[in-house]
XYZ file of C-alpha atoms in Angstrom:
658
model
C 317.928 8.165 143.924
C 321.670 8.313 144.644
C 321.233 6.007 147.656
C 319.314 3.497 145.529
C 322.044 3.623 142.903
C 324.956 3.031 145.297
C 323.321 0.404 147.521
C 324.025 -2.634 145.274
C 327.713 -1.654 145.128
C 328.176 -1.575 148.918
C 329.083 -4.937 150.543
C 328.489 -3.797 154.101
C 327.041 -0.957 156.134
C 330.340 0.909 156.317
C 330.712 0.794 152.595
C 327.161 1.959 152.167
C 327.788 4.945 154.401
C 330.972 5.809 152.536
C 329.277 5.667 149.187
C 326.264 7.578 150.495
C 328.509 10.289 151.887
C 330.320 10.586 148.590
C 327.036 10.726 146.735
C 325.744 13.414 149.078
C 328.888 15.457 148.621
C 328.566 15.121 144.866
C 324.944 16.221 145.123
C 325.864 19.309 147.133
C 328.653 20.162 144.727
C 326.302 19.868 141.751
C 323.659 21.937 143.539
C 326.216 24.656 144.253
C 327.523 24.658 140.699
C 324.083 24.687 139.103
C 322.440 27.009 141.630
C 325.201 29.517 142.308
C 328.112 29.277 139.901
C 326.384 28.541 136.620
C 323.807 31.405 136.687
C 326.505 33.957 137.497
C 328.829 32.525 134.858
C 326.068 32.524 132.268
C 325.110 36.092 133.213
C 328.728 37.232 132.944
C 329.700 35.603 129.655
C 326.430 35.103 127.795
C 324.055 37.839 128.970
C 326.214 40.886 129.739
C 327.875 41.102 126.312
C 324.410 41.244 124.702
C 322.190 42.106 127.639
C 319.535 43.997 125.707
C 319.045 41.224 123.166
C 318.923 38.605 125.918
C 316.463 40.502 128.109
C 314.350 42.065 125.371
C 311.601 39.391 125.391
C 311.305 39.556 129.186
C 311.192 43.365 129.175
C 308.491 43.274 126.515
C 306.439 40.783 128.547
C 306.857 42.888 131.695
C 305.717 46.058 129.924
C 302.671 44.400 128.372
C 301.681 42.535 131.546
C 302.102 45.516 133.872
C 300.123 47.818 131.609
C 297.327 45.253 131.289
C 297.256 44.348 134.976
C 297.055 47.957 136.175
C 294.804 49.219 133.363
C 297.535 51.459 131.941
C 296.866 50.075 128.476
C 293.492 51.819 128.328
C 294.903 55.298 129.033
C 294.113 57.701 126.212
C 297.359 59.615 125.592
C 297.038 62.927 123.761
C 299.715 65.365 122.652
C 299.126 69.056 123.261
C 300.145 71.081 120.240
C 300.518 74.607 121.591
C 300.515 75.203 125.364
C 300.747 78.922 124.584
C 300.252 81.818 126.940
C 297.330 82.106 129.296
C 295.515 85.183 127.989
C 292.255 87.017 128.604
C 290.437 85.087 125.863
C 291.195 81.727 127.466
C 290.178 83.019 130.882
C 286.900 84.285 129.457
C 286.124 81.040 127.609
C 286.819 78.972 130.738
C 284.813 81.144 133.122
C 282.623 78.195 134.170
C 285.648 76.218 135.325
C 287.289 79.254 136.933
C 284.154 80.041 138.929
C 284.595 76.724 140.756
C 288.371 76.733 141.280
C 289.394 75.345 144.650
C 290.840 78.143 146.742
C 290.268 76.235 149.999
C 293.005 73.862 151.129
C 291.647 70.894 153.067
C 294.262 70.944 155.843
C 293.686 74.532 157.049
C 289.967 74.021 156.444
C 289.923 70.999 158.761
C 291.530 73.134 161.456
C 288.950 75.882 160.855
C 286.050 73.410 161.092
C 287.352 72.143 164.423
C 287.739 75.713 165.686
C 284.394 77.030 164.456
C 282.011 74.066 164.368
C 283.174 71.534 166.915
C 280.646 73.167 169.295
C 281.594 70.869 172.215
C 284.905 69.270 173.205
C 283.546 65.737 172.694
C 283.004 66.274 168.953
C 285.714 66.041 166.320
C 286.158 66.507 162.577
C 288.516 63.796 161.302
C 288.789 64.420 157.565
C 287.651 66.686 154.739
C 285.971 65.232 151.657
C 285.543 66.864 148.249
C 282.386 66.205 146.240
C 279.897 67.958 143.979
C 276.188 68.662 144.490
C 273.327 70.142 142.492
C 272.732 73.295 144.536
C 270.301 76.138 143.970
C 272.873 78.114 141.984
C 273.853 75.074 139.916
C 276.254 72.188 140.183
C 278.966 73.128 142.644
C 282.053 71.610 144.207
C 282.016 71.540 148.009
C 284.079 70.372 150.957
C 282.355 68.354 153.641
C 283.233 66.899 157.037
C 281.375 64.807 159.613
C 281.014 65.885 163.235
C 281.898 62.615 164.957
C 281.831 61.708 168.618
C 285.172 61.577 170.427
C 284.315 60.144 173.839
C 287.993 60.274 174.771
C 287.651 64.063 174.906
C 284.947 64.008 177.558
C 285.923 65.666 180.814
C 287.798 63.203 183.005
C 285.053 63.161 185.616
C 282.479 62.334 182.902
C 284.323 59.282 181.522
C 282.169 56.731 183.277
C 281.166 53.411 181.743
C 277.579 54.613 181.452
C 278.533 57.842 179.683
C 280.983 56.261 177.246
C 278.818 53.286 176.236
C 275.196 54.208 176.996
C 274.832 57.990 176.910
C 277.418 59.575 174.576
C 276.808 57.210 171.684
C 276.880 59.247 168.489
C 278.084 62.286 166.595
C 275.918 64.959 165.059
C 275.601 65.981 161.403
C 278.030 67.462 158.911
C 279.519 70.799 157.926
C 279.670 71.838 154.261
C 281.338 74.813 152.571
C 281.992 75.749 148.922
C 285.543 75.280 147.667
C 285.642 78.698 146.011
C 284.403 81.193 148.625
C 285.401 82.625 151.989
C 283.960 85.485 154.010
C 285.536 88.895 154.582
C 287.754 87.485 157.358
C 289.007 84.638 155.183
C 286.923 82.019 156.993
C 284.788 79.401 155.223
C 281.252 80.279 154.183
C 279.148 77.462 155.616
C 276.348 75.962 153.547
C 275.557 73.492 156.343
C 276.451 74.361 159.918
C 275.617 74.145 163.609
C 273.667 71.623 165.706
C 271.070 70.747 164.571
C 272.370 71.307 161.064
C 270.849 74.268 159.255
C 270.933 74.794 155.492
C 269.055 76.596 152.744
C 270.118 74.003 150.163
C 267.605 71.152 149.612
C 270.338 68.850 148.275
C 272.266 69.237 151.543
C 269.344 68.693 153.910
C 269.722 65.741 156.293
C 266.659 64.153 157.909
C 268.433 62.017 160.512
C 271.621 63.657 161.714
C 272.888 61.182 164.327
C 276.230 59.599 163.352
C 276.784 56.189 164.960
C 279.276 54.887 162.366
C 282.247 56.816 161.004
C 286.001 57.215 160.737
C 286.808 57.801 164.388
C 286.645 54.225 165.587
C 284.314 54.842 168.514
C 283.987 52.113 171.145
C 280.942 49.877 171.221
C 277.617 51.469 172.185
C 274.598 49.979 173.943
C 271.293 51.474 172.809
C 267.712 50.851 173.825
C 268.657 50.969 177.501
C 266.809 52.581 180.391
C 268.867 55.736 179.832
C 268.211 58.278 177.109
C 271.156 59.030 174.835
C 272.695 62.488 174.739
C 271.790 63.896 171.332
C 272.946 67.512 171.245
C 273.380 70.592 173.442
C 270.114 72.245 174.417
C 268.908 75.659 173.371
C 269.504 77.025 176.857
C 272.729 77.008 178.806
C 273.337 73.812 180.819
C 270.522 72.005 179.000
C 270.606 69.104 176.594
C 268.423 67.246 174.120
C 268.218 63.464 174.200
C 267.246 60.792 171.708
C 266.903 57.027 171.394
C 268.294 54.813 168.647
C 265.481 53.707 166.348
C 267.415 51.441 163.995
C 267.828 47.689 163.853
C 271.509 47.301 163.071
C 272.650 46.138 166.504
C 273.105 42.770 168.204
C 270.452 41.941 170.796
C 271.973 41.784 174.285
C 269.379 39.267 175.443
C 269.015 37.974 178.957
C 270.409 35.281 181.192
C 273.065 33.090 179.615
C 272.790 34.962 176.317
C 273.682 38.219 178.039
C 276.512 36.508 179.912
C 277.891 35.199 176.630
C 277.658 38.626 175.017
C 279.498 40.253 177.925
C 282.193 37.575 177.792
C 282.551 37.959 174.026
C 283.337 41.675 174.259
C 285.320 41.270 177.468
C 283.256 43.655 179.588
C 281.309 42.342 182.573
C 279.718 45.786 183.081
C 277.343 44.767 180.313
C 276.158 41.902 182.518
C 276.057 43.852 185.778
C 274.495 47.138 184.631
C 270.890 47.614 185.726
C 270.401 50.064 182.829
C 270.785 47.325 180.196
C 267.855 45.037 179.471
C 267.061 42.138 177.166
C 265.797 44.489 174.436
C 268.988 46.573 174.388
C 271.158 46.427 171.268
C 274.930 46.302 171.049
C 276.462 48.400 168.248
C 279.860 46.926 167.307
C 282.583 47.646 164.733
C 281.617 51.277 164.340
C 284.749 52.274 162.412
C 283.486 51.808 158.870
C 286.614 50.245 157.366
C 286.920 47.780 160.236
C 283.230 46.992 159.786
C 283.609 46.289 156.067
C 286.705 44.143 156.605
C 284.805 41.917 159.059
C 282.332 41.136 156.290
C 284.653 41.043 153.257
C 288.294 40.585 154.341
C 289.203 39.550 150.793
C 288.653 43.098 149.499
C 291.375 45.736 149.692
C 289.989 49.102 150.835
C 290.930 52.539 149.569
C 292.495 54.719 152.262
C 290.038 57.595 151.744
C 286.356 56.755 152.304
C 284.149 59.810 151.928
C 280.894 61.126 153.327
C 277.875 61.784 151.142
C 274.432 63.299 151.613
C 272.019 61.149 149.624
C 268.270 61.723 149.582
C 268.336 63.235 153.068
C 270.549 60.508 154.557
C 274.207 60.488 155.599
C 276.039 57.666 153.842
C 279.717 56.732 153.592
C 281.177 55.563 150.278
C 284.139 53.193 150.457
C 286.004 52.203 147.292
C 287.078 48.551 147.397
C 289.418 46.556 145.190
C 289.760 43.022 143.975
C 293.461 42.329 143.673
C 296.353 39.892 143.475
C 300.137 40.003 143.618
C 300.493 36.999 141.285
C 299.695 38.414 137.870
C 302.340 36.820 135.606
C 305.285 39.065 134.660
C 303.680 42.239 136.077
C 305.514 44.597 138.440
C 304.298 44.779 142.035
C 303.359 48.244 143.314
C 302.113 48.724 146.851
C 301.820 44.987 147.494
C 299.751 44.218 144.386
C 300.369 43.871 140.680
C 296.694 43.684 139.687
C 294.064 46.068 141.015
C 290.458 46.754 140.039
C 287.928 49.037 141.700
C 285.228 46.442 141.114
C 283.206 47.140 144.279
C 281.856 50.282 145.922
C 280.529 49.886 149.452
C 278.053 52.179 151.184
C 277.681 52.348 154.970
C 274.746 54.147 156.575
C 275.907 56.608 159.256
C 272.884 55.842 161.421
C 272.370 52.081 161.476
C 275.610 50.819 159.901
C 273.829 48.917 157.129
C 276.178 48.045 154.269
C 275.665 47.491 150.556
C 278.370 46.038 148.318
C 277.709 47.254 144.770
C 279.339 45.278 141.964
C 280.415 48.117 139.667
C 282.541 45.807 137.464
C 280.559 42.535 137.527
C 282.627 41.052 134.668
C 285.912 41.363 136.586
C 287.271 37.777 136.952
C 288.269 37.867 140.633
C 284.989 39.504 141.626
C 283.089 36.807 139.724
C 284.752 34.182 141.923
C 283.695 36.000 145.097
C 280.193 36.512 143.724
C 279.855 32.761 143.194
C 281.081 32.111 146.745
C 278.901 34.827 148.348
C 275.979 35.394 145.961
C 273.870 37.311 148.486
C 276.633 39.757 149.454
C 276.839 41.766 146.233
C 274.162 44.027 144.744
C 273.950 44.935 141.044
C 274.644 48.614 140.447
C 271.310 49.101 138.675
C 269.618 48.457 142.032
C 271.427 51.374 143.712
C 269.271 54.234 145.054
C 268.747 57.240 142.763
C 271.611 59.709 142.812
C 274.262 57.386 144.253
C 276.353 57.184 141.088
C 276.329 60.999 140.836
C 278.724 60.998 143.801
C 281.103 58.305 142.623
C 284.732 59.426 142.480
C 287.643 57.756 140.775
C 289.438 56.238 143.791
C 292.583 57.980 144.995
C 294.710 54.935 145.835
C 294.116 53.387 142.425
C 294.889 56.672 140.679
C 298.099 57.160 142.692
C 299.233 53.587 142.022
C 298.589 53.946 138.308
C 300.402 57.296 138.223
C 303.439 55.862 140.031
C 303.686 53.026 137.501
C 302.943 55.261 134.531
C 306.050 57.303 135.366
C 308.027 54.332 134.011
C 305.529 52.305 132.004
C 304.504 55.092 129.647
C 307.602 53.846 127.793
C 306.320 50.966 125.664
C 309.418 50.463 123.508
C 311.616 47.830 125.238
C 314.894 49.491 124.270
C 313.753 52.901 125.531
C 312.486 51.208 128.689
C 315.794 49.360 129.170
C 317.823 52.560 128.826
C 315.423 54.532 131.062
C 315.557 57.325 128.506
C 312.274 58.997 129.447
C 311.609 58.398 133.150
C 309.036 60.650 134.792
C 308.411 61.676 138.384
C 305.203 62.765 140.037
C 305.665 66.521 140.385
C 306.696 67.877 143.772
C 305.494 70.849 145.784
C 306.626 72.690 148.895
C 304.087 72.383 151.688
C 304.753 73.628 155.213
C 308.427 74.182 154.280
C 308.794 70.557 153.202
C 309.237 69.264 149.652
C 306.871 66.388 148.932
C 305.127 64.734 145.966
C 301.942 66.510 144.962
C 298.827 64.767 146.202
C 296.288 63.908 143.545
C 293.422 66.375 143.847
C 289.804 66.599 142.762
C 288.721 69.649 140.813
C 286.199 70.919 138.298
C 287.706 71.581 134.889
C 287.065 71.533 131.166
C 289.359 69.101 129.407
C 291.006 70.204 126.143
C 288.592 69.591 123.301
C 285.583 69.007 125.585
C 282.569 71.299 125.795
C 281.593 71.243 129.475
C 283.141 71.251 132.923
C 283.430 68.008 134.854
C 284.656 66.581 138.151
C 288.033 64.908 137.791
C 291.292 63.941 139.501
C 294.561 65.561 138.375
C 298.272 64.841 138.805
C 301.218 66.454 136.928
C 304.527 64.818 135.930
C 308.080 66.171 135.678
C 311.301 64.540 134.379
C 313.147 62.150 136.662
C 316.344 63.419 138.240
C 317.442 66.279 140.433
C 316.835 69.877 139.363
C 314.566 68.818 136.515
C 311.283 70.392 137.505
C 309.631 71.419 134.249
C 306.262 69.824 133.590
C 306.127 67.102 130.928
C 302.560 65.856 131.163
C 299.490 65.596 133.347
C 297.156 62.717 134.042
C 293.425 62.956 134.639
C 290.770 60.480 135.784
C 287.191 61.411 134.936
C 284.494 60.890 137.575
C 281.276 62.055 135.910
C 278.938 59.848 133.897
C 278.989 58.796 131.109
C 282.789 59.103 131.141
C 283.389 57.706 134.624
C 286.705 55.868 134.899
C 288.250 57.163 131.686
C 291.953 57.964 132.029
C 293.830 60.457 129.907
C 297.394 61.713 129.759
C 298.139 65.059 128.098
C 301.764 65.484 127.029
C 303.402 68.828 126.371
C 305.551 69.215 123.235
C 309.174 68.164 123.604
C 311.505 71.124 123.632
C 308.793 73.429 124.990
C 309.311 74.718 128.551
C 306.227 74.451 130.738
C 306.891 75.359 134.355
C 306.362 72.674 136.965
C 305.054 73.341 140.491
C 308.522 73.659 142.052
C 309.537 76.235 139.452
C 306.362 78.219 140.116
C 307.092 78.056 143.859
C 310.550 79.494 143.134
C 309.066 82.289 141.020
C 306.637 83.148 143.835
C 309.557 83.384 146.255
C 311.457 85.610 143.824
C 308.600 88.080 143.252
C 309.656 91.023 145.507
C 306.235 92.401 146.449
C 304.906 88.927 147.276
C 307.911 87.627 149.206
C 308.207 90.870 151.189
C 304.553 90.673 152.261
C 304.988 87.052 153.377
C 308.108 88.055 155.332
C 306.232 90.951 156.947
C 303.422 88.683 158.146
C 305.960 86.270 159.600
C 307.758 89.076 161.442
C 304.469 90.226 162.961
C 304.100 86.938 164.821
C 301.811 85.182 162.350
C 302.415 81.871 160.642
C 301.985 81.873 156.866
C 300.535 78.608 155.545
C 300.924 78.081 151.819
C 298.243 75.716 150.588
C 298.430 73.174 147.811
C 299.707 74.596 144.539
C 297.012 73.471 142.114
C 297.792 72.941 138.445
C 294.609 73.837 136.537
C 294.593 73.026 132.800
C 292.811 75.673 130.720
C 292.538 74.510 127.125
C 296.196 73.755 126.271
C 297.604 76.302 128.723
C 298.077 75.930 132.474
C 296.959 78.084 135.405
C 298.592 77.699 138.815
C 296.612 78.589 141.946
C 297.853 78.674 145.545
C 295.971 79.952 148.625
C 297.825 81.735 151.430
C 296.554 81.331 154.988
C 297.525 83.430 157.999
C 297.409 81.863 161.436
C 298.166 83.759 164.637
C 300.506 81.975 167.009
C 298.098 82.567 169.881
C 295.033 81.364 167.944
C 295.343 78.364 165.598
C 292.497 79.509 163.336
C 293.786 79.787 159.754
C 292.293 82.591 157.659
C 292.551 82.682 153.874
C 294.066 86.115 153.200
C 295.586 85.951 149.728
C 295.374 83.945 146.528
C 298.356 83.564 144.224
C 297.815 82.778 140.557
C 300.506 82.254 137.966
C 301.039 81.561 134.290
C 304.178 80.946 132.261
C 304.865 84.686 132.249
C 303.333 86.261 135.388
C 302.850 85.693 139.110
C 300.078 87.669 140.833
C 298.822 87.874 144.419
C 295.497 89.408 145.444
C 292.848 89.153 148.123
C 290.290 87.804 145.635
C 290.556 85.289 142.837
C 288.771 87.508 140.305
C 291.168 90.401 140.978
C 294.167 88.117 140.595
C 292.860 86.629 137.339
C 292.142 90.054 135.855
C 295.663 91.201 136.687
C 297.062 88.009 135.189
C 295.095 88.573 131.977
C 296.620 92.069 131.758
C 300.141 90.670 132.104
C 300.706 92.262 135.506
C 302.858 90.722 138.239
C 303.272 91.080 141.978
C 300.874 91.983 144.770
C 297.768 93.661 143.310
C 295.651 93.422 146.468
C 292.933 96.051 146.506
C 292.747 96.499 142.734
C 289.286 96.584 141.221
C 288.330 94.093 138.507
C 288.278 95.581 135.018
C 286.547 92.898 132.973
C 283.745 93.934 130.670
C 281.118 92.233 132.808
C 282.013 94.289 135.888
C 279.096 96.579 136.814
C 279.213 100.208 135.811
C 279.726 102.785 138.552
C 276.321 104.048 139.714
C 275.353 107.682 139.885
C 276.006 109.027 143.357
C 272.761 108.849 145.371
C 271.907 111.982 147.307
C 269.472 111.002 150.080
C 269.156 108.323 152.716
C 266.321 106.765 150.733
C 268.488 106.691 147.609
C 271.411 105.205 149.527
C 269.258 102.453 151.041
C 267.753 101.686 147.619
C 271.222 101.584 146.051
C 272.491 99.244 148.771
C 269.506 96.966 148.242
C 270.089 96.915 144.470
C 273.774 96.090 144.864
C 272.977 93.279 147.298
C 270.361 91.862 144.926
C 272.791 92.083 141.987
C 275.538 90.409 144.035
C 273.239 87.536 145.004
C 272.182 87.078 141.376
C 275.815 87.068 140.241
C 276.706 84.493 142.892
C 273.788 82.367 141.754
C 275.179 82.139 138.228
C 278.788 81.761 139.366
C 279.894 85.199 138.115
C 282.292 86.050 140.934
C 283.806 89.044 139.141
C 280.452 90.823 139.120
C 279.744 89.551 142.630
C 282.953 91.137 143.952
C 282.300 94.447 142.228
C 278.697 94.606 143.476
C 279.799 93.835 147.033
C 282.386 96.616 146.806
C 279.670 98.999 145.603
C 277.435 97.825 148.460
C 280.158 98.628 150.984
C 280.586 102.068 149.414
C 276.850 102.777 149.673
C 276.797 101.675 153.318
C 279.827 103.858 154.083
C 278.083 106.844 152.465
C 274.928 106.125 154.456
C 276.964 105.933 157.652
C 278.738 109.215 156.873
C 275.489 110.961 155.968
C 274.047 110.058 159.364
C 277.158 111.008 161.340
C 277.981 107.481 162.488
């Protein structure tokens, strides 16, 4: 426009250039003044003197938009009136929740699974998942891991093309253990174990145990070849059982030019040259489940923690998926997005890799766009197989993102927000001698004011700033129907001290009988592993639970040896949870290992039997009583009956001179 304006005034080319240069210089000067000088000047003289008033509308818009975009506006915030002291009455009323408290930490448990159940060097457990199942004794929380194939761990001499792609093609089954029990050595009690998997629990039975698709990212496999696939070690030494893939999820290799094209596409001419591959062989590709899903739906963001499920006798992965954007107006970006919805849940069959994309929020606007573009991709949730929704969990990444934003955006008053008067932090813990934010964890609990226990995700908050570690609030996401997806925040009264995890860690370290025992173990050449410190709400009070594992330097097999429980007034360590809780209810502190439970439901001491027949009968009765107590989740009675059983067996041994 400047050139058009100056052209009539220039009589020749030189004049035109002079005027154009002057116009360009003027343009640059104006751009600099308007783009650089004016905003800073306006900020300095107009905004700074009354910054709050000037920014108030924008702060208000940011608060409203961020809370809407990340679903913070639907959080039900409740104020706790009286956190109080954790006493025997509360412990008794919450016995159902306490019977399913997680005393197993997933990191030591993963190491134990790999030590105890790997069976062969070419298997591997990659992750531990937490879920709940309807078992014989009732609904119970368990930990589960998949025994996947790791062909990279085959002996060097066995890493041939045939072995890696045609023979060693799949993993084998899962391992399951309860979250609340270990054996006498501190090792997990296995509800599903070994190859082939054995279990007494119908809900955990698996019909087809081969795992072709999982977390490990195994290389491609060729099935339906002239070679049988290795399935599992045989019953006799140096023997093996074989199998053949019976699914239809692969790509046909074909013959002639089709086979040449397939070999070229994957960049491996062995597929063309191998005499073991025929036209009916199938190529199994993209066997890492997240990679597989992304090839089909790259527009979905995937949660970082897919989990394994046993559903109607089949092994199935569940992957939470999100519709998202980073362009929601005025909303703050967290983790690359400022709008996130868990609108899709994807299942992947371990055996044939078949995928189903369930639209769990069909009214979500972004998902509706994708559903119009790909109408055959998504399945309505009411068409899901029976029992699938019973295993849905509120996704971890979404919960963590919401918690990180809530630490600031629980402040809805713009002036309070501007002054940062009430900033929160996600509480921290000490794990493996390193201070880190607490990881959100799944647990069974009874929420304040609710009648039954439920499966939920928990995360506590502390004030922002150094050396401010008291607990202010805790956030929970509910995972059980009909309350799935509901978010709550429980706030403690202002001016009331409720210890945070770091303060409880400090109190554990300061308890002489506990710290001295930990020091003694360390001096004896063992490594002490302190598990996650769990914050367990009980009514309006709080229980803290931390497992202690011992691991010999020469043998990396962690054993759960002690359990620490704490309240606002006491810290107790024992070898059993029921013993520790009883001591806590009595107001005791320190190491009470070896103490007998004293609750009213503990069994009475039996009359001393006098003969071998009496001793055998007594042992049988105690075993039967212990099994019945375990079946109803009464671990106090279970522990006492097992102690009485040991006493009867000792008496029987002494009576017979052995």
